[in-house]
Short mmCIF file of C-alpha atoms and ligand atoms in Angstrom, two decimals:
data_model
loop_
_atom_site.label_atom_id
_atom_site.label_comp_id
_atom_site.label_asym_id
_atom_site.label_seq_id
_atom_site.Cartn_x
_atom_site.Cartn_y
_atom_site.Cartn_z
CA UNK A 1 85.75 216.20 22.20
CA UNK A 2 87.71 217.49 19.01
CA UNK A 3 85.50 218.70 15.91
CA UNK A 4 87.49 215.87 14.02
CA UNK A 5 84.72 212.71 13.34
CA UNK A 6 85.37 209.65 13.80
CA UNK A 7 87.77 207.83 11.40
CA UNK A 8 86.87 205.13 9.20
CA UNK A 9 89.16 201.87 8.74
CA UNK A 10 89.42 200.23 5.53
CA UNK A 11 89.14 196.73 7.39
CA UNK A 12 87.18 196.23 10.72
CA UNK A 13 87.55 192.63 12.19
CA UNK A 14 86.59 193.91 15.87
CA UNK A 15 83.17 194.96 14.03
CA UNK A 16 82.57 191.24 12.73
CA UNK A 17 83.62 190.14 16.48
CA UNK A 18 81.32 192.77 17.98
CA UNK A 19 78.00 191.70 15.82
CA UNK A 20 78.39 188.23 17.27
CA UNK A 21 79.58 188.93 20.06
CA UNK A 22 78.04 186.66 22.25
CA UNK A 23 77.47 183.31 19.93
CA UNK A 24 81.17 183.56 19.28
CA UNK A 25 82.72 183.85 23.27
CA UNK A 26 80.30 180.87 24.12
CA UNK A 27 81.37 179.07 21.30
CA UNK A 28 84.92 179.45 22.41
CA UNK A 29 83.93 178.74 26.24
CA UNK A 30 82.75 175.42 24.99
CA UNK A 31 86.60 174.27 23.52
CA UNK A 32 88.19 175.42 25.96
CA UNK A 33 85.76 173.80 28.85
CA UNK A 34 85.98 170.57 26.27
CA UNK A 35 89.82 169.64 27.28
CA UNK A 36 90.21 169.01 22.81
CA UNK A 37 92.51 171.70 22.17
CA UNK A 38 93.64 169.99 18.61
CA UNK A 39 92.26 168.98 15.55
CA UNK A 40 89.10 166.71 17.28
CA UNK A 41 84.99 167.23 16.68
CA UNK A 42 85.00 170.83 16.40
CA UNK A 43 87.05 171.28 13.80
CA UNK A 44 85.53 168.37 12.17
CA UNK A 45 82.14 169.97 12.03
CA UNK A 46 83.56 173.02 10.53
CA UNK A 47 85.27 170.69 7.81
CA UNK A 48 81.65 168.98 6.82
CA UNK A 49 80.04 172.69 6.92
CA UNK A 50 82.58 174.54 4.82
CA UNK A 51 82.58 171.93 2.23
CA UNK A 52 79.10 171.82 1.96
CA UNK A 53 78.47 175.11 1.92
CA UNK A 54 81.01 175.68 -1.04
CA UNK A 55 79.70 172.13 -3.12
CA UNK A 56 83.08 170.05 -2.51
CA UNK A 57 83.19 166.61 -1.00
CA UNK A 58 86.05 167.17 1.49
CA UNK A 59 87.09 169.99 3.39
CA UNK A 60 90.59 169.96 5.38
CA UNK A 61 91.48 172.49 8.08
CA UNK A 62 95.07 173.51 8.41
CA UNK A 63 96.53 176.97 9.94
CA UNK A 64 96.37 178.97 7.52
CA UNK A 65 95.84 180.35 3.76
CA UNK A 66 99.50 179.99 3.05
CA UNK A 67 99.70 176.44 4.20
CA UNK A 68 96.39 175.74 2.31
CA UNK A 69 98.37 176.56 -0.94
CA UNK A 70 101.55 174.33 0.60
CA UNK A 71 99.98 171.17 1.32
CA UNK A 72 97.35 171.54 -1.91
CA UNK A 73 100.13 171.35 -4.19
CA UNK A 74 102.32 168.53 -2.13
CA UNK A 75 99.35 166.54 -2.17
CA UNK A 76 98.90 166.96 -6.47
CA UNK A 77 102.26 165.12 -5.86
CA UNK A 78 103.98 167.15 -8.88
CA UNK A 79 107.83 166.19 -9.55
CA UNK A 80 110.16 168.67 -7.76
CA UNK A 81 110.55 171.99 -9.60
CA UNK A 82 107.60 172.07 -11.73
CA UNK A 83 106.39 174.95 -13.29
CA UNK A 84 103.40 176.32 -11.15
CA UNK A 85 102.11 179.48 -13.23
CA UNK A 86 99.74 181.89 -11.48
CA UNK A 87 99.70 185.91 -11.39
CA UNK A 88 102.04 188.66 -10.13
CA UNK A 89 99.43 190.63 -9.16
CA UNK A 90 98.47 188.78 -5.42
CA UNK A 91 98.84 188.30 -1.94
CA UNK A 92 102.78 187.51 -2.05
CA UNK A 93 101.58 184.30 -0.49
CA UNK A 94 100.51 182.64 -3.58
CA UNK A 95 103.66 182.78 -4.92
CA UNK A 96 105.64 182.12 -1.82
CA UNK A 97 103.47 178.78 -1.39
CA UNK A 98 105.05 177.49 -4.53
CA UNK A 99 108.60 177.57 -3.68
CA UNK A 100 107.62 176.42 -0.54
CA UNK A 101 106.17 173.18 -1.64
CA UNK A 102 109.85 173.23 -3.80
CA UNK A 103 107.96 174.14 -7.23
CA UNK A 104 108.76 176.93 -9.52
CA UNK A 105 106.59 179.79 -9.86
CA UNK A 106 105.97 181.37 -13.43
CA UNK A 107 104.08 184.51 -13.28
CA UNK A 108 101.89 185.77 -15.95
CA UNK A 109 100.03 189.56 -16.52
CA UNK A 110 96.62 190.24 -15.64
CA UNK A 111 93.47 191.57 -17.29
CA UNK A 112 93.32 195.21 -16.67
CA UNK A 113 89.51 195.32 -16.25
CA UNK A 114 89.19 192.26 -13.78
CA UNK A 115 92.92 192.56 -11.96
CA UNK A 116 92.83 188.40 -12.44
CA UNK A 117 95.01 186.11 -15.26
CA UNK A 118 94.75 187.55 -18.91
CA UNK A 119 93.84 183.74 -20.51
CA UNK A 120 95.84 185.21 -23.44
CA UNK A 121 98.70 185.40 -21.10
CA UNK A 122 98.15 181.60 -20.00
CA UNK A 123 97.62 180.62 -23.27
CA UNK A 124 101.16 182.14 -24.57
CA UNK A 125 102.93 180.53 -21.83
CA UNK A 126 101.42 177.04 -22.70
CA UNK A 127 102.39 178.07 -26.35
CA UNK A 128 105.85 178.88 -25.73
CA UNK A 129 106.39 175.24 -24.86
CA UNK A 130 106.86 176.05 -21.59
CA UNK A 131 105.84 172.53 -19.55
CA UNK A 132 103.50 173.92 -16.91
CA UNK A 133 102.19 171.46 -14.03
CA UNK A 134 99.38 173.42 -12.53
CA UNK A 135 97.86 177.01 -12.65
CA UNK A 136 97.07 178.14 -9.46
CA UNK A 137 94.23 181.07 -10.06
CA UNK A 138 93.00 183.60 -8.03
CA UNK A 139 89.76 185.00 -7.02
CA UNK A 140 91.15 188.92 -6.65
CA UNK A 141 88.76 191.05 -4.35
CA UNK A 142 85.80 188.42 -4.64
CA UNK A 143 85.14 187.57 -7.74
CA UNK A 144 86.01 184.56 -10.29
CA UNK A 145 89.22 184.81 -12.13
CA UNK A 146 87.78 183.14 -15.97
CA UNK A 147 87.35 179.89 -15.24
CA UNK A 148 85.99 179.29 -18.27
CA UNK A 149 88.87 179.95 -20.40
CA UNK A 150 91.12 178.90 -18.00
CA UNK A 151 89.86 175.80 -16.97
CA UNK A 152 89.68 173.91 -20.16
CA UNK A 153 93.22 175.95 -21.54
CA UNK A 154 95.11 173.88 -18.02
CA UNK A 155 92.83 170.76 -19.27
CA UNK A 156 93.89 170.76 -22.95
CA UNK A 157 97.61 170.84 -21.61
CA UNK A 158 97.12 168.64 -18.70
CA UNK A 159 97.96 171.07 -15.95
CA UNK A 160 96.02 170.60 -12.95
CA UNK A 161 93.92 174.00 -11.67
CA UNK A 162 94.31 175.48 -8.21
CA UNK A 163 91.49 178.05 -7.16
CA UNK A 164 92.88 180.52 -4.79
CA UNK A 165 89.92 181.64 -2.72
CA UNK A 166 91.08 183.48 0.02
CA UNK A 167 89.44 186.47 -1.28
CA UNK A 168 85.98 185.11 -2.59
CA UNK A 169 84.36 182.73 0.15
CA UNK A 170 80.34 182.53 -1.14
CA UNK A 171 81.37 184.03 -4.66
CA UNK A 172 79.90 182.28 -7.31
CA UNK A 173 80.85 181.12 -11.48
CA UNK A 174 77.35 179.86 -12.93
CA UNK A 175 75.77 177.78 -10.72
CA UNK A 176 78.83 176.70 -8.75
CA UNK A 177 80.43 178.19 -5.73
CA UNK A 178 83.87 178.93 -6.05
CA UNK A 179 86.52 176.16 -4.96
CA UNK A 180 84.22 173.52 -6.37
CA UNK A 181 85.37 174.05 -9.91
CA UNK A 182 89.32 173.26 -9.96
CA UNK A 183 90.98 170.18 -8.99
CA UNK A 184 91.61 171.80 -5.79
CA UNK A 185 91.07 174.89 -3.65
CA UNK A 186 92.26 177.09 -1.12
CA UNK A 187 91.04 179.20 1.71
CA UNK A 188 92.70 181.47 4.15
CA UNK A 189 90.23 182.90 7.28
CA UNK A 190 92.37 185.47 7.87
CA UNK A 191 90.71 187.59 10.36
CA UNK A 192 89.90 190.25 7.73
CA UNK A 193 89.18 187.73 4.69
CA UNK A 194 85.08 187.46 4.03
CA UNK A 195 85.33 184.56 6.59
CA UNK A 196 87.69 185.34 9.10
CA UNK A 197 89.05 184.04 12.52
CA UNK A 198 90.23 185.24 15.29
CA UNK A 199 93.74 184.14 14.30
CA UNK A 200 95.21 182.84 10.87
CA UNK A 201 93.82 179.55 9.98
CA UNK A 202 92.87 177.85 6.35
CA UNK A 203 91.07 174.83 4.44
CA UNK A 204 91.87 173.08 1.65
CA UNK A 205 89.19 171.53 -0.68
CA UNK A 206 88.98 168.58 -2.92
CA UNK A 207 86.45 166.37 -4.64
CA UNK A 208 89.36 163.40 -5.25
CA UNK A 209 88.65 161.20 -2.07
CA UNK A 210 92.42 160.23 -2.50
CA UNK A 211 93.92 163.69 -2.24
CA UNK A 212 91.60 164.24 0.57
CA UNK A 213 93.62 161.43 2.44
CA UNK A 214 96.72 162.65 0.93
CA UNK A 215 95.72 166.56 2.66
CA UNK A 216 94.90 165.33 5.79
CA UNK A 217 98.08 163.32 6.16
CA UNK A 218 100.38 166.50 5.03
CA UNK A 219 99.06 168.88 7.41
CA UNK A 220 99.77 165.89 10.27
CA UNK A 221 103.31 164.67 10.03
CA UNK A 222 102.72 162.82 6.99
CA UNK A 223 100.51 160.24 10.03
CA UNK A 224 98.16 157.47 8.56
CA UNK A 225 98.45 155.84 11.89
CA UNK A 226 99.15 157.89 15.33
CA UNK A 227 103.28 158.25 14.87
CA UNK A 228 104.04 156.18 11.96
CA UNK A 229 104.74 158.87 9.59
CA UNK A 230 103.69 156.75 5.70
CA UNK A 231 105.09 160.34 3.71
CA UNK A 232 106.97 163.13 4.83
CA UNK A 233 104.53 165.79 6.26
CA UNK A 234 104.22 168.90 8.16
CA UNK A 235 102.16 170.43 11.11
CA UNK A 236 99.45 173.06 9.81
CA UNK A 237 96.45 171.89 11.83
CA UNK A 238 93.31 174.26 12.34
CA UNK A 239 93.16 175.38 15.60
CA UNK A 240 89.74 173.92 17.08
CA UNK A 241 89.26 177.57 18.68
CA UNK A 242 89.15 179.17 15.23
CA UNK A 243 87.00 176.41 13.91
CA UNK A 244 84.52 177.46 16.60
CA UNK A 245 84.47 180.60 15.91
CA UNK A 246 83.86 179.88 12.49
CA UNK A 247 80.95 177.86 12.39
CA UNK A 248 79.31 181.06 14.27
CA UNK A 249 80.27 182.80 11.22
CA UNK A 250 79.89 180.93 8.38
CA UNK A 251 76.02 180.79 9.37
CA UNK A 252 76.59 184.64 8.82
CA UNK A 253 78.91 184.56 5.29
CA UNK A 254 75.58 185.07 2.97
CA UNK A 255 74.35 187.94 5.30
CA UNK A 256 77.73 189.39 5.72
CA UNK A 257 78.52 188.94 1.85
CA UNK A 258 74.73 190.65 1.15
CA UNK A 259 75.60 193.99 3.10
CA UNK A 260 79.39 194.21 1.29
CA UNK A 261 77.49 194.00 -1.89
CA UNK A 262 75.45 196.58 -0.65
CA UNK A 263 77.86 198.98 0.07
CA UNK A 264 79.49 198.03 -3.32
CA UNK A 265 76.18 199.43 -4.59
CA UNK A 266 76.19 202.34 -3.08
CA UNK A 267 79.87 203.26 -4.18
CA UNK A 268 79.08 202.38 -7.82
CA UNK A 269 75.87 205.22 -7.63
CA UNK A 270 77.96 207.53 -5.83
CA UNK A 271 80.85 207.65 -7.52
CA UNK A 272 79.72 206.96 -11.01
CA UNK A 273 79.98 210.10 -12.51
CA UNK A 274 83.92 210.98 -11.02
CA UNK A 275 85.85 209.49 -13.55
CA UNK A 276 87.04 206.81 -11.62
CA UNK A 277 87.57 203.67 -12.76
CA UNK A 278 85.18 201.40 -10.76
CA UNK A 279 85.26 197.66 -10.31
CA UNK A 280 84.31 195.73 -13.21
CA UNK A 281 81.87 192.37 -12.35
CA UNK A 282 82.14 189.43 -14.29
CA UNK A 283 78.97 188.49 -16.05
CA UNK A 284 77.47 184.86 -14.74
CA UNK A 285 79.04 185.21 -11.33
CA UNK A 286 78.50 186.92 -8.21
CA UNK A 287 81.11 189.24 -6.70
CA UNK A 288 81.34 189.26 -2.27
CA UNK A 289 83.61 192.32 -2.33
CA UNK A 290 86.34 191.10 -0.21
CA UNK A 291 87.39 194.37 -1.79
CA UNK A 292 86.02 197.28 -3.34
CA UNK A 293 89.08 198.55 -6.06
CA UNK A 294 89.23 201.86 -7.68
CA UNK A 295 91.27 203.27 -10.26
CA UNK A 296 93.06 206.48 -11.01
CA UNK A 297 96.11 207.81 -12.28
CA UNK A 298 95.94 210.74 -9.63
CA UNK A 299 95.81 207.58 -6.87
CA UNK A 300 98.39 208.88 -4.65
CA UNK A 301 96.44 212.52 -4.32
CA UNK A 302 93.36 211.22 -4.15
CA UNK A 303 94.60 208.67 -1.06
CA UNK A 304 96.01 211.89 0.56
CA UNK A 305 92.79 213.82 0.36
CA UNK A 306 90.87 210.66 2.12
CA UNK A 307 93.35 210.01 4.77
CA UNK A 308 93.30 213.81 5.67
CA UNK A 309 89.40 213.38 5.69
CA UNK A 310 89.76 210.70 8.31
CA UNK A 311 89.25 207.99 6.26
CA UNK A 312 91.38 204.98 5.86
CA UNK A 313 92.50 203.00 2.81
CA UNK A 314 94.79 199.99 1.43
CA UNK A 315 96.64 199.56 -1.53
CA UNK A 316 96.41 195.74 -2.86
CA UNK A 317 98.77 195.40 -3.48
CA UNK A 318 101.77 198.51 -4.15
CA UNK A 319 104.32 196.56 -5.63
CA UNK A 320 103.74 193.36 -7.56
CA UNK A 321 105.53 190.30 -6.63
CA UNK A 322 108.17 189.66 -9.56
CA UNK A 323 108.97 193.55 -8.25
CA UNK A 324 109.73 192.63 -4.77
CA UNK A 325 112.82 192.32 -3.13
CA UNK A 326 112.75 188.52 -2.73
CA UNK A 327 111.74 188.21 -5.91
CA UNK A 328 113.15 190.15 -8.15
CA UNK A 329 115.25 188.81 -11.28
CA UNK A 330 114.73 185.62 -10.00
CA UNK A 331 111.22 184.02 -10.94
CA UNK A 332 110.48 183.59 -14.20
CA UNK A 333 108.21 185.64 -15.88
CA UNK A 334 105.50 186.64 -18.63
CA UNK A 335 106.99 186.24 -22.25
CA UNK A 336 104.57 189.06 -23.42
CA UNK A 337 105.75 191.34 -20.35
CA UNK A 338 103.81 192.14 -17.00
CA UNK A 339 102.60 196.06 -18.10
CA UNK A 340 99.04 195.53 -16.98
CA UNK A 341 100.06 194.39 -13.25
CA UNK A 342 102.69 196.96 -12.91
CA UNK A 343 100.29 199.76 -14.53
CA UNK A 344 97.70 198.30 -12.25
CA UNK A 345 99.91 198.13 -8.52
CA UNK A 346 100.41 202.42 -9.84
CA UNK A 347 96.89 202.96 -9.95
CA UNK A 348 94.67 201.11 -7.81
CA UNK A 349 92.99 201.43 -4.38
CA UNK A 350 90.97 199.86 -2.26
CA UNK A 351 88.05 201.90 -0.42
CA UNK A 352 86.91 201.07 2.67
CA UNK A 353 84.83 197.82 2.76
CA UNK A 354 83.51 195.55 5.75
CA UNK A 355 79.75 194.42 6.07
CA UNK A 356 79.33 197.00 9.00
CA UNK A 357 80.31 200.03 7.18
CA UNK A 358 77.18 201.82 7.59
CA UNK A 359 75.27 203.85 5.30
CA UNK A 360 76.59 207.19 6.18
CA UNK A 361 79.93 206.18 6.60
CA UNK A 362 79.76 204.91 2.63
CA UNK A 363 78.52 208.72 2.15
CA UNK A 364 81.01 210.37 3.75
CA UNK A 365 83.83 208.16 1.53
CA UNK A 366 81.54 208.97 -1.09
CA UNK A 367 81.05 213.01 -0.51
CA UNK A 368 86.01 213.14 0.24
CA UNK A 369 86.01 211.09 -3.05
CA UNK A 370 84.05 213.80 -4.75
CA UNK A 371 85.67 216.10 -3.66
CA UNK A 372 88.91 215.17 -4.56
C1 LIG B 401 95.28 186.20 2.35
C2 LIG B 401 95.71 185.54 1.10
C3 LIG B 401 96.54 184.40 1.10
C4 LIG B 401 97.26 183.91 2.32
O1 LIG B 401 96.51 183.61 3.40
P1 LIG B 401 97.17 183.59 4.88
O2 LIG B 401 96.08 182.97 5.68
O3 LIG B 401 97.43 185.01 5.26
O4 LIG B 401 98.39 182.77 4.84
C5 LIG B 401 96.78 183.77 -0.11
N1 LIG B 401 96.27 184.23 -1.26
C6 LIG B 401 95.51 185.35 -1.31
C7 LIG B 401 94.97 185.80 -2.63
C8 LIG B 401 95.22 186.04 -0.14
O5 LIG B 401 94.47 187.15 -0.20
#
């Protein structure tokens, strides 16, 4: 035994498997004993319980967030090589989806305070006379983006609004859970996301009982009958193992969403009086911490000083995506510039932050961030 504790991960999926431990093998012992190893009732049930849980009418399970964001904007059925705007500042996946479903990505700057789309920025896109299709926006580190500019800015110019909820299962805007407000949303259960699998897999919501249709025959070979393909579709089916193993956990979300808020509390006393910048909360919403963000121009030194401490941290994300290889000089971007979300990607970290960090594990981030 070495003096060195213990180290503490920034994400901990085997905890979330460990806590329910037992619920979740028998839950998988029942698919594979049931001889349904695709789509079939188990993955049905999880579609009725997600999309009541989050206030939507229809829930689709495909395999994964990525293909969530695919299929959600086939199914808006928008003309080849429409303008999609959305942010720089995400998973590279949101903007990846968009060229995938053969649309054109425009990416706008951020709010500093929030890390989600400045509505001035939208609004001076739609100004420019840009013609922009949908906005896809994104629920960064568990909270809202503001819907409430946004939402009536993409009604006023007929764009249709795509929540990106991968990061904010159980977050609230009002009195509405996220992915109920937009035209459409999208999960991922990534196994580290708030609700996560043991896999990739993803959902897709709607109210529109025709898109609904439209979604479920995407993700199936474009099938309204068993091999009579009526549009061209894919395969992106929810594995019926994963849904399984999220119904054990979605019964859990609230709890699990209650203990990272928690442990957001605790940061937010503990490190109050550093000079840090700590996460801002939108007011009228509730934030599940799918993240907890810092910021600091010393960033790099203070990472240093908490990896040397033992303790384990992500940056999301280090480069933003019009900054990326694949990117780069290609998409089009921000007519006022994107200074916020390359400022931001410089300055940002995110501490460690799962529902089983425990109370002296938040104190001993708490105590190496002091001390840096
Ligand atoms: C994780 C994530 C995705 C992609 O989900 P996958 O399941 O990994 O494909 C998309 N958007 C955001 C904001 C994400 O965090």
């Amino acid at each position: 035994m070495t003096s060195r504790r213990k180290s503490i991960p920034q994400a901990a999926p085997l905890a979330a498997y460990r806590a329910a431990r037992t619920r979740i093998d028998r839950a998988v012992a029942r698919v594979l004993a049931s001889g349904r190893y695709v789509l079939g009732p188990e993955v049905e049930a999880f579609e009725q319980e997600f999309a009541a849980y989050i206030g939507c009418r229809h829930a689709v399970g495909v395999g994964s967030g990525t293909d969530a964001l695919v299929i959600a904007l086939r199914a808006l059925g928008l003309p080849p090589g429409t303008v999609v705007a959305t942010v720089s500042h995400t998973a590279v996946a949101t903007v990846a989806a968009i060229e995938l479903a053969g649309l054109t990505p425009l990416l706008l700057d951020i709010d500093p305070k929030t890390y989600t789309l400045a509505p001035a920025a939208l609004e001076r896109a739609f100004r420019s006379g840009q013609s922009i299709g949908a906005v896809i926006a994104v629920h960064l580190y568990g909270q809202a983006a503001d819907l409430d500019a946004i939402a009536p800015l993409a009604r006023r110019h007929g764009a249709k609004l795509i929540e990106d909820c991968a990061q904010s299962h159980g977050a609230t805007l009002g009195s509405r859970r996220l992915g109920s407000i937009g035209d459409i949303a999208c999960f991922s259960f990534y196994p580290t996301k708030n609700l996560g699998a043991v896999g990739d897999g993803g959902a897709v919501l709607a109210n529109d009982d025709g898109l609904a249709v439209r979604l479920r025959e995407l993700r199936e070979y474009g099938w309204r009958e068993r091999y009579i393909s009526a549009i061209p579709g894919m395969n992106t089916r929810l594995d019926p193992i994963q849904a399984a193993v999220l119904r054990v956990k979605l019964a859990w979300l609230d709890r699990a969403n209650a203990r990272r808020a928690a442990v957001a509390a605790r940061y937010d006393r503990g490190l109050a009086k550093t000079g840090l910048s700590l996460p801002a909360r939108r007011s009228g919403g509730t934030h599940v911490f799918h993240q907890y963000v810092i910021r600091t121009p010393q960033r790099d030194a203070l990472r240093a000083t908490l990896d040397r401490a033992g303790i384990s941290t992500t940056i999301h994300y280090p480069v933003p995506v019009h900054l990326q290889p694949a990117y780069r000089g290609r998409v089009a971007l921000d007519p006022g510039g994107l200074g916020e979300s390359e400022r931001a990607a410089r300055e940002i970290l995110s501490l460690p932050m799962f529902p089983e960090l425990s109370a002296a594990d938040a104190a001993r981030v708490i105590a190496a961030a002091k001390a840096a």
